[in-house]
Short mmCIF file of C-alpha atoms and ligand atoms in Angstrom, two decimals:
data_model
loop_
_atom_site.label_atom_id
_atom_site.label_comp_id
_atom_site.label_asym_id
_atom_site.label_seq_id
_atom_site.Cartn_x
_atom_site.Cartn_y
_atom_site.Cartn_z
CA MET B 1 0.00 0.00 0.00
CA ILE B 2 1.27 3.42 -0.93
CA ARG B 3 1.85 5.76 1.99
CA THR B 4 2.85 9.39 1.54
CA ARG B 5 3.23 12.21 3.98
CA PHE B 6 3.38 15.96 4.30
CA ALA B 7 5.86 17.02 6.96
CA PRO B 8 5.76 20.79 7.42
CA SER B 9 7.82 22.69 9.95
CA PRO B 10 5.34 24.95 11.75
CA THR B 11 7.35 28.14 11.43
CA GLY B 12 4.92 30.14 9.31
CA PHE B 13 1.74 29.85 7.28
CA LEU B 14 1.08 27.34 4.52
CA HIS B 15 2.70 29.02 1.53
CA ILE B 16 2.50 28.19 -2.15
CA GLY B 17 5.47 25.83 -2.17
CA GLY B 18 4.34 23.91 0.91
CA ALA B 19 0.82 23.67 -0.41
CA ARG B 20 2.05 22.23 -3.68
CA THR B 21 4.15 19.62 -1.85
CA ALA B 22 1.14 18.70 0.27
CA LEU B 23 -1.07 18.51 -2.81
CA TYR B 24 1.27 16.20 -4.73
CA SER B 25 1.72 13.88 -1.75
CA TRP B 26 -2.01 13.81 -1.10
CA ALA B 27 -2.92 13.26 -4.75
CA TYR B 28 -0.41 10.45 -5.10
CA ALA B 29 -1.90 8.61 -2.13
CA ARG B 30 -5.46 9.21 -3.35
CA ARG B 31 -4.62 8.19 -6.90
CA HIS B 32 -3.32 4.82 -5.69
CA GLY B 33 -5.80 4.18 -2.92
CA GLY B 34 -3.05 4.70 -0.35
CA LYS B 35 -2.77 6.67 2.86
CA PHE B 36 -1.70 10.25 3.38
CA ILE B 37 -0.08 11.18 6.68
CA LEU B 38 0.36 14.59 8.27
CA ARG B 39 3.41 15.05 10.44
CA ILE B 40 4.35 18.28 12.13
CA GLU B 41 8.12 18.68 12.34
CA ASP B 42 8.21 20.97 15.33
CA THR B 43 11.75 20.35 16.56
CA ASP B 44 12.89 23.92 15.96
CA ARG B 45 11.68 25.10 19.34
CA GLU B 46 12.47 28.73 18.71
CA ARG B 47 10.62 29.09 15.47
CA SER B 48 7.75 26.61 15.83
CA THR B 49 4.41 28.00 16.98
CA ASP B 50 0.93 26.65 17.62
CA ALA B 51 -0.45 29.45 15.48
CA SER B 52 1.53 28.14 12.57
CA VAL B 53 0.24 24.58 13.10
CA THR B 54 -3.28 25.99 13.02
CA ALA B 55 -2.53 28.02 9.91
CA ILE B 56 -1.12 25.00 8.09
CA ILE B 57 -4.07 22.83 9.05
CA ASP B 58 -6.53 25.55 8.03
CA GLY B 59 -4.80 25.86 4.68
CA MET B 60 -4.93 22.12 4.06
CA LYS B 61 -8.58 21.93 5.04
CA TRP B 62 -9.46 24.82 2.79
CA LEU B 63 -7.73 23.13 -0.14
CA GLY B 64 -9.51 19.87 0.65
CA LEU B 65 -6.32 17.95 1.45
CA ASP B 66 -7.61 15.51 4.03
CA TRP B 67 -5.19 13.20 5.80
CA ASP B 68 -5.72 9.66 7.00
CA GLU B 69 -3.32 9.63 9.94
CA GLY B 70 -1.95 12.32 12.22
CA PRO B 71 -1.18 15.03 12.80
CA PHE B 72 1.82 13.50 14.53
CA TYR B 73 4.14 15.85 16.36
CA GLN B 74 7.84 15.11 16.48
CA MET B 75 8.18 16.66 19.93
CA ASP B 76 5.85 13.91 21.20
CA ARG B 77 8.26 11.29 19.95
CA LEU B 78 11.54 12.22 21.65
CA PRO B 79 11.88 8.87 23.51
CA ARG B 80 11.63 7.08 20.19
CA TYR B 81 14.49 9.08 18.62
CA ARG B 82 16.62 8.39 21.70
CA GLU B 83 15.83 4.68 21.40
CA VAL B 84 16.88 4.54 17.74
CA ALA B 85 20.02 6.57 18.46
CA ASP B 86 20.92 4.14 21.27
CA ARG B 87 20.49 1.24 18.89
CA LEU B 88 22.85 2.88 16.39
CA ILE B 89 25.38 3.55 19.15
CA ALA B 90 25.17 -0.06 20.31
CA GLU B 91 25.83 -1.22 16.76
CA GLY B 92 28.80 1.10 16.38
CA LYS B 93 27.00 3.26 13.82
CA ALA B 94 26.71 6.37 15.95
CA TYR B 95 28.64 7.86 18.85
CA ALA B 96 28.64 10.59 21.44
CA CYS B 97 30.54 13.75 20.62
CA TYR B 98 31.55 16.26 23.31
CA CYS B 99 32.90 19.04 21.13
CA SER B 100 31.96 22.49 22.34
CA LYS B 101 30.79 25.13 19.93
CA GLU B 102 34.12 26.95 20.29
CA GLU B 103 36.00 23.79 19.47
CA LEU B 104 33.91 23.23 16.35
CA ASP B 105 34.40 26.84 15.27
CA ARG B 106 38.15 26.46 15.70
CA MET B 107 38.10 23.22 13.70
CA ARG B 108 36.33 24.94 10.83
CA GLU B 109 38.61 27.94 10.89
CA GLU B 110 41.70 25.76 10.69
CA GLN B 111 40.21 23.78 7.82
CA ARG B 112 39.40 26.95 5.97
CA ALA B 113 42.89 28.29 6.56
CA HIS B 114 44.23 25.18 4.81
CA GLY B 115 41.80 25.65 1.95
CA ALA B 116 39.78 22.59 3.01
CA LYS B 117 36.02 22.32 3.11
CA PRO B 118 34.84 22.79 6.71
CA ARG B 119 33.51 19.54 8.14
CA TYR B 120 33.46 17.65 11.39
CA ASP B 121 36.70 15.67 11.57
CA GLY B 122 35.33 12.65 13.44
CA ARG B 123 37.56 13.18 16.48
CA TRP B 124 35.03 11.58 18.87
CA ARG B 125 34.70 8.41 16.84
CA PRO B 126 35.50 5.97 19.67
CA GLU B 127 38.74 4.62 18.18
CA ARG B 128 39.98 8.10 17.31
CA ALA B 129 39.02 9.56 20.69
CA ALA B 130 40.96 6.72 22.32
CA SER B 131 44.05 7.34 20.23
CA LEU B 132 43.80 11.08 20.91
CA GLY B 133 43.30 10.36 24.60
CA LEU B 134 40.04 12.29 24.70
CA VAL B 135 38.08 11.91 27.92
CA PRO B 136 34.40 12.85 28.12
CA PRO B 137 34.21 16.06 30.14
CA ALA B 138 31.95 15.89 33.19
CA GLY B 139 28.55 17.59 33.25
CA ILE B 140 28.10 17.87 29.49
CA GLU B 141 25.32 16.18 27.57
CA PRO B 142 26.95 15.07 24.33
CA VAL B 143 25.37 15.23 20.91
CA ILE B 144 25.03 11.93 19.07
CA ARG B 145 26.69 11.83 15.69
CA PHE B 146 26.16 9.42 12.85
CA ARG B 147 29.19 7.48 11.69
CA ASN B 148 28.89 8.24 8.01
CA PRO B 149 30.53 5.68 5.70
CA ASP B 150 33.98 6.94 4.67
CA ASP B 151 33.99 5.46 1.21
CA GLY B 152 31.71 4.77 -1.67
CA ASP B 153 28.82 6.72 -3.11
CA VAL B 154 25.21 7.15 -2.19
CA ILE B 155 23.14 6.49 -5.28
CA PHE B 156 19.41 6.81 -5.62
CA ASP B 157 16.98 7.01 -8.47
CA ASP B 158 14.82 10.05 -7.92
CA MET B 159 11.40 9.57 -9.49
CA VAL B 160 11.51 13.11 -10.85
CA LYS B 161 15.16 13.93 -11.29
CA GLY B 162 16.52 10.55 -12.29
CA PRO B 163 19.69 8.96 -10.89
CA ILE B 164 21.60 11.02 -8.32
CA SER B 165 24.94 10.08 -6.88
CA ILE B 166 26.95 11.70 -4.10
CA SER B 167 30.29 10.59 -2.79
CA ASN B 168 30.43 9.77 0.91
CA ALA B 169 33.63 11.78 1.05
CA GLU B 170 31.36 14.84 0.72
CA LEU B 171 29.43 13.97 3.86
CA ASP B 172 30.62 14.24 7.42
CA ASP B 173 29.48 12.65 10.67
CA PHE B 174 26.40 14.79 11.17
CA VAL B 175 24.47 15.24 14.39
CA LEU B 176 21.48 12.94 14.92
CA LEU B 177 20.46 14.01 18.42
CA ARG B 178 21.27 17.25 20.15
CA GLY B 179 22.38 17.36 23.76
CA ASP B 180 18.82 18.02 24.89
CA GLY B 181 17.54 14.91 23.09
CA VAL B 182 15.86 16.78 20.24
CA PRO B 183 16.64 15.17 16.87
CA THR B 184 18.02 17.09 13.93
CA TYR B 185 15.82 17.24 10.85
CA ASN B 186 17.81 14.55 9.04
CA PHE B 187 17.39 12.07 11.89
CA GLY B 188 13.80 12.80 12.93
CA VAL B 189 12.67 12.58 9.33
CA VAL B 190 14.27 9.15 8.85
CA VAL B 191 12.96 7.62 12.07
CA ASP B 192 9.48 8.91 11.29
CA ASP B 193 9.41 7.99 7.62
CA LEU B 194 10.43 4.44 8.55
CA ASP B 195 8.12 4.13 11.58
CA MET B 196 5.21 5.51 9.59
CA GLY B 197 5.85 3.13 6.72
CA ILE B 198 6.21 5.89 4.14
CA THR B 199 6.69 4.40 0.68
CA HIS B 200 7.02 7.61 -1.34
CA ILE B 201 8.72 10.74 -0.06
CA ILE B 202 7.49 13.59 -2.23
CA ARG B 203 8.90 17.00 -1.35
CA GLY B 204 10.57 20.11 -2.71
CA ASP B 205 13.97 19.77 -4.31
CA ASP B 206 15.56 21.94 -1.65
CA HIS B 207 15.85 18.61 0.18
CA VAL B 208 17.77 16.75 -2.51
CA ASN B 209 21.03 17.42 -0.71
CA ASN B 210 19.68 15.98 2.53
CA THR B 211 18.60 12.75 0.90
CA PRO B 212 22.02 10.99 0.80
CA ARG B 213 22.43 11.55 4.55
CA GLN B 214 18.98 10.18 5.17
CA ILE B 215 19.66 7.17 2.95
CA ASN B 216 22.85 6.40 4.85
CA VAL B 217 20.94 6.38 8.14
CA MET B 218 18.27 4.17 6.59
CA HIS B 219 20.94 1.73 5.46
CA ALA B 220 22.46 1.78 8.94
CA LEU B 221 19.04 0.77 10.28
CA ASN B 222 18.82 -2.02 7.68
CA ALA B 223 15.64 -0.45 6.38
CA GLU B 224 14.07 -0.87 3.00
CA LEU B 225 14.40 2.44 1.18
CA PRO B 226 11.30 4.43 0.25
CA LYS B 227 11.11 6.06 -3.16
CA PHE B 228 12.07 9.71 -3.44
CA ALA B 229 10.50 12.31 -5.68
CA HIS B 230 11.76 15.88 -5.55
CA ALA B 231 9.50 18.45 -7.15
CA PRO B 232 11.13 21.43 -8.82
CA MET B 233 11.56 24.81 -7.23
CA ILE B 234 8.98 27.52 -7.72
CA LEU B 235 10.30 30.82 -9.01
CA GLY B 236 8.83 34.29 -9.15
CA ALA B 237 8.47 36.16 -12.44
CA ASP B 238 11.98 37.58 -11.96
CA GLY B 239 13.53 34.11 -11.88
CA GLU B 240 14.28 34.34 -8.17
CA ARG B 241 13.07 31.75 -5.71
CA LEU B 242 9.45 32.47 -4.79
CA SER B 243 9.05 34.53 -1.63
CA LYS B 244 6.74 37.05 -0.03
CA ARG B 245 8.22 39.69 -2.24
CA HIS B 246 6.41 38.10 -5.20
CA GLY B 247 3.06 38.34 -3.48
CA ALA B 248 3.41 34.64 -2.70
CA VAL B 249 1.55 34.83 0.52
CA SER B 250 -0.25 32.31 2.63
CA VAL B 251 -2.74 30.18 0.71
CA MET B 252 -5.34 31.47 3.16
CA GLN B 253 -4.73 34.95 1.82
CA TYR B 254 -6.12 33.64 -1.45
CA GLU B 255 -9.21 32.52 0.34
CA GLU B 256 -9.64 36.03 1.69
CA ASP B 257 -9.06 37.45 -1.77
CA GLY B 258 -11.94 35.42 -3.14
CA PHE B 259 -10.21 32.50 -4.81
CA LEU B 260 -11.95 29.15 -4.98
CA PRO B 261 -10.05 26.25 -3.41
CA ARG B 262 -10.60 24.17 -6.57
CA ALA B 263 -8.98 26.89 -8.67
CA MET B 264 -6.08 27.01 -6.26
CA VAL B 265 -5.68 23.23 -6.42
CA ASN B 266 -5.81 23.43 -10.20
CA TYR B 267 -3.15 26.12 -10.26
CA LEU B 268 -0.84 24.42 -7.73
CA ALA B 269 -1.18 21.15 -9.64
CA ARG B 270 0.09 22.84 -12.79
CA LEU B 271 3.08 24.37 -11.00
CA GLY B 272 5.60 21.80 -12.14
CA TRP B 273 3.29 19.08 -13.48
CA SER B 274 1.30 18.78 -16.66
CA HIS B 275 -1.30 16.60 -18.30
CA GLY B 276 -1.03 17.30 -22.00
CA ASP B 277 -2.58 20.64 -22.81
CA ASP B 278 -5.15 20.47 -20.02
CA GLU B 279 -5.20 23.76 -18.16
CA ASN B 280 -8.51 23.76 -16.42
CA PHE B 281 -9.53 20.72 -14.41
CA SER B 282 -11.21 19.70 -11.18
CA PRO B 283 -9.53 18.25 -8.09
CA GLU B 284 -11.17 14.92 -8.94
CA GLN B 285 -9.63 14.92 -12.41
CA PHE B 286 -6.28 15.85 -10.95
CA VAL B 287 -6.37 12.85 -8.62
CA GLN B 288 -7.16 10.61 -11.58
CA TRP B 289 -4.36 12.02 -13.66
CA PHE B 290 -1.56 12.74 -11.24
CA ASP B 291 1.66 10.83 -11.76
CA LEU B 292 5.26 11.54 -10.87
CA LYS B 293 6.44 10.90 -14.41
CA HIS B 294 5.02 14.20 -15.57
CA VAL B 295 6.45 16.28 -12.76
CA SER B 296 8.88 18.61 -14.45
CA ARG B 297 12.59 18.64 -13.70
CA SER B 298 12.98 22.32 -14.38
CA PRO B 299 11.77 25.07 -12.07
CA ALA B 300 8.17 26.23 -12.27
CA GLN B 301 7.22 29.88 -12.45
CA PHE B 302 4.53 31.39 -10.29
CA ASN B 303 2.21 33.56 -12.33
CA PRO B 304 -0.51 35.44 -10.42
CA GLU B 305 -2.36 36.43 -13.63
CA LYS B 306 -2.64 32.82 -14.65
CA LEU B 307 -4.05 32.00 -11.23
CA ARG B 308 -6.63 34.78 -11.59
CA TRP B 309 -7.54 33.55 -15.05
CA LEU B 310 -8.03 30.01 -13.76
CA ASN B 311 -10.10 31.28 -10.88
CA HIS B 312 -12.33 33.12 -13.31
CA GLN B 313 -12.86 29.89 -15.26
CA HIS B 314 -13.76 27.99 -12.12
CA VAL B 315 -16.12 30.70 -10.90
CA ARG B 316 -17.99 30.55 -14.20
CA GLU B 317 -18.28 26.79 -13.99
CA GLN B 318 -19.73 26.74 -10.48
CA SER B 319 -23.49 26.53 -10.15
CA ASP B 320 -25.39 29.64 -9.08
CA GLU B 321 -26.33 27.89 -5.84
CA GLU B 322 -22.75 27.00 -4.98
CA LEU B 323 -21.55 30.51 -5.64
CA ALA B 324 -24.42 32.08 -3.72
CA ASP B 325 -23.64 29.86 -0.72
CA ALA B 326 -19.97 30.75 -1.00
CA ILE B 327 -20.55 34.50 -0.91
CA VAL B 328 -23.27 34.75 1.75
CA PRO B 329 -20.74 35.32 4.58
CA ARG B 330 -18.94 37.96 2.54
CA MET B 331 -22.17 39.73 1.67
CA LYS B 332 -23.21 39.80 5.30
CA PHE B 333 -19.80 41.05 6.30
CA LEU B 334 -20.21 43.87 3.78
CA GLY B 335 -23.44 44.80 5.53
CA ALA B 336 -25.92 43.40 3.02
CA ASP B 337 -29.40 42.56 4.26
CA LEU B 338 -30.09 39.65 1.96
CA SER B 339 -33.81 39.69 2.69
CA SER B 340 -34.03 43.22 1.30
CA GLY B 341 -33.45 42.15 -2.29
CA PRO B 342 -34.07 39.38 -4.79
CA PRO B 343 -32.84 35.83 -4.17
CA LEU B 344 -29.05 35.86 -4.25
CA ARG B 345 -28.92 32.98 -6.72
CA GLY B 346 -30.56 35.04 -9.43
CA VAL B 347 -28.21 37.94 -8.81
CA VAL B 348 -25.18 35.67 -8.92
CA ALA B 349 -26.36 34.31 -12.28
CA LEU B 350 -26.22 37.84 -13.68
CA PHE B 351 -22.69 38.53 -12.56
CA LYS B 352 -20.76 35.33 -12.50
CA ASP B 353 -19.49 35.49 -16.05
CA ARG B 354 -17.54 38.59 -15.30
CA ALA B 355 -16.44 37.74 -11.77
CA GLU B 356 -12.76 36.95 -11.43
CA THR B 357 -13.01 36.34 -7.72
CA LEU B 358 -15.64 35.96 -5.02
CA VAL B 359 -14.63 39.43 -3.85
CA SER B 360 -15.60 41.07 -7.14
CA LEU B 361 -18.73 38.90 -7.31
CA SER B 362 -19.81 39.98 -3.82
CA ASN B 363 -19.13 43.60 -4.57
CA ASP B 364 -21.25 43.39 -7.70
CA CYS B 365 -24.09 41.56 -5.99
CA LEU B 366 -24.06 44.10 -3.19
CA MET B 367 -25.80 46.67 -5.36
CA PHE B 368 -29.00 44.66 -5.02
CA TYR B 369 -28.98 44.79 -1.25
CA SER B 370 -28.04 48.33 -0.44
CA GLU B 371 -29.52 51.73 -1.12
CA PRO B 372 -27.67 53.40 -3.97
CA ARG B 373 -26.28 56.78 -3.16
CA PRO B 374 -25.50 58.39 -6.47
CA THR B 375 -23.17 61.32 -5.92
CA GLN B 376 -23.64 64.77 -7.35
CA GLU B 377 -20.52 64.15 -9.34
CA LEU B 378 -22.06 61.06 -10.95
CA PHE B 379 -25.17 63.04 -11.84
CA ASP B 380 -23.15 65.90 -13.25
CA GLN B 381 -21.18 63.55 -15.39
CA HIS B 382 -23.81 61.11 -16.57
CA VAL B 383 -27.32 62.49 -16.12
CA PRO B 384 -27.72 65.69 -18.15
CA ALA B 385 -30.76 67.86 -17.38
CA PRO B 386 -32.62 67.09 -20.65
CA ILE B 387 -32.79 63.42 -19.77
CA LYS B 388 -34.78 64.07 -16.59
CA PRO B 389 -38.21 64.14 -18.19
CA VAL B 390 -37.29 61.02 -20.15
CA LEU B 391 -36.51 59.19 -16.93
CA ALA B 392 -39.71 60.42 -15.32
CA GLY B 393 -41.64 59.20 -18.37
CA LEU B 394 -39.88 55.87 -18.23
CA ALA B 395 -40.91 55.45 -14.59
CA ASN B 396 -44.54 55.95 -15.62
CA ASP B 397 -44.16 53.53 -18.52
CA PHE B 398 -42.65 50.94 -16.24
CA GLU B 399 -45.55 51.28 -13.87
CA ALA B 400 -47.95 50.64 -16.70
CA ILE B 401 -46.46 47.68 -18.56
CA PRO B 402 -48.46 44.50 -17.96
CA ASP B 403 -45.66 42.26 -16.83
CA TRP B 404 -42.23 42.78 -15.34
CA THR B 405 -39.81 40.57 -17.22
CA PRO B 406 -36.48 41.26 -18.93
CA VAL B 407 -38.27 40.97 -22.28
CA SER B 408 -41.04 43.45 -21.51
CA ILE B 409 -38.63 45.86 -19.79
CA GLY B 410 -36.24 45.65 -22.75
CA ALA B 411 -39.07 46.31 -25.17
CA GLN B 412 -40.18 49.35 -23.18
CA ILE B 413 -36.67 50.79 -23.08
CA ARG B 414 -36.35 50.29 -26.82
CA ALA B 415 -39.69 51.98 -27.42
CA VAL B 416 -38.51 55.04 -25.49
CA LEU B 417 -35.21 55.09 -27.39
CA ASP B 418 -37.07 55.00 -30.69
CA ALA B 419 -39.56 57.65 -29.70
CA ARG B 420 -36.84 59.99 -28.46
CA GLN B 421 -34.31 59.17 -31.15
CA LEU B 422 -31.73 58.24 -28.51
CA LYS B 423 -28.91 55.72 -28.51
CA MET B 424 -28.89 53.05 -25.78
CA PRO B 425 -26.10 54.45 -23.55
CA LYS B 426 -27.77 57.88 -23.44
CA LEU B 427 -30.63 56.30 -21.56
CA ALA B 428 -29.10 53.18 -19.99
CA ILE B 429 -26.35 55.00 -18.12
CA PRO B 430 -28.64 57.59 -16.47
CA VAL B 431 -31.03 54.77 -15.49
CA ARG B 432 -28.15 52.85 -13.91
CA VAL B 433 -26.97 55.90 -12.02
CA CYS B 434 -30.44 56.65 -10.64
CA VAL B 435 -31.40 53.08 -9.83
CA LEU B 436 -28.07 51.62 -8.75
CA GLY B 437 -25.71 54.52 -8.21
CA ARG B 438 -23.23 53.23 -10.79
CA THR B 439 -22.67 53.38 -14.51
CA ASN B 440 -21.76 49.80 -15.16
CA THR B 441 -23.99 46.75 -14.63
CA PRO B 442 -24.74 43.54 -16.51
CA ASP B 443 -27.66 43.58 -18.95
CA LEU B 444 -29.90 46.43 -17.81
CA ALA B 445 -33.29 44.78 -18.42
CA SER B 446 -32.22 41.71 -16.44
CA VAL B 447 -30.94 43.83 -13.58
CA LEU B 448 -34.15 45.90 -13.42
CA SER B 449 -36.31 42.81 -13.61
CA LEU B 450 -34.52 41.23 -10.66
CA LEU B 451 -34.64 44.41 -8.60
CA GLY B 452 -38.43 44.52 -8.88
CA ARG B 453 -40.77 47.05 -10.35
CA ARG B 454 -41.58 48.94 -7.19
CA VAL B 455 -37.94 49.61 -6.33
CA VAL B 456 -37.03 50.65 -9.86
CA VAL B 457 -39.93 53.06 -10.24
CA GLU B 458 -39.34 54.54 -6.82
CA ARG B 459 -35.66 55.11 -7.43
CA LEU B 460 -36.23 56.57 -10.89
CA ARG B 461 -38.51 59.12 -9.26
CA GLN B 462 -36.57 59.80 -6.09
CA ASN B 463 -33.01 59.72 -7.34
CA LEU B 464 -33.40 62.26 -10.12
CA PRO B 465 -30.84 65.01 -9.95
CA THR B 466 -32.21 68.20 -8.43
CA SER B 467 -30.37 70.60 -10.69
N1 LIG C 1 10.07 19.74 7.79
C1 LIG C 1 10.68 19.72 6.49
C2 LIG C 1 10.28 20.99 5.75
O1 LIG C 1 9.30 21.60 6.10
C3 LIG C 1 10.16 18.51 5.76
C4 LIG C 1 10.97 18.07 4.63
C5 LIG C 1 10.56 16.70 4.16
O2 LIG C 1 9.46 16.59 3.60
O3 LIG C 1 11.33 15.77 4.39
O4 LIG C 1 10.96 21.40 4.84
#
């Protein structure tokens, strides 16, 4: 059974890159009927916060990335890391190191002075410590270091990047457990991935360089290796690694900005993966299609316009009911009394083709649930004095027509245009200003029909300019 995981460090919100990693891991598990595990890697005590855990979980829930097991917290598993470290020590594959920070700094400085790459020199490897006559100083909790193989290469076949090989000579005896018993990332991640039976480690390619170390520890534990898949970096439009500077904020910011989670999933899916020419697809389709073979090796570029475009497509494809339900909280927040106007569904139907986001959709719909307050400036600009009697006449006509439908309203407007020898905008814009306090609306007859005859007639009479 395929088992994948998302293992965020809770040091901030769920950003675009993290969300994409989570999405790929989730989709891979779902695609193959496997399990998706959420693990919080909270070992950086200074930077980890509960607020960040909440933000990450909120982001995943919003995107619809449900997990089957967890969340597991690494800080709850300290005894387990100690146990595995003890086993490695007992087998001669790890050892205690008592170097102080000053000593390590000195070691690195000397190496640099000789033009060598700074690395731990293995002086506390038991046989070397003995030959150097090193004695464990009293009162110091040592770190536990991994005895990295001295020779050979670490080779693995990345499911995205292909074969990768690193010489062990490049790797030093890195720390597994700190003095306080907290594991380093490279140790905690291995113990957990093995204990949790992870079969496919899908993550960003900033971790490629950690993988050989992790593989060495896995070998030392005689474990069967999982498969690795490193997804490409995400860049901003300027070719730099994506960061806040590019507007790459928390995924929850996109919720606030009126993006649909399915559009976000669609966009994240396409950031470094493709399915032929398909641009616009549902989360369900993505799960059916997702494979690691089509994850790109080259960096992906984040493009906010593309995301907006996709959101627009998804908004248009949603049913009126779904969209109305989605914007009710926003409308209320904006102060709309939804009982004061026509059913929201009908209003949504009028606007959804031009709505790029739920924010613009709500703002448009709002005009049906609030009193328009046309400004003097609007009147001066768009409602010239000679049109006043025309508007007054139109109000009377509207009162008299037998039924109140877009067709009959449209016919009446056209009749007035013909009789007065006017072009559509000369009448439509003043009507919009008086009835809705704005110059731009979807099809006028449809808008008026939805608003209701009484309201339209009243506003045409009351909101006429006084001068
Ligand atoms: N906690 C690591 C991170 O957030 C997880 C990396 C991994 O998936 O192994 O980058």
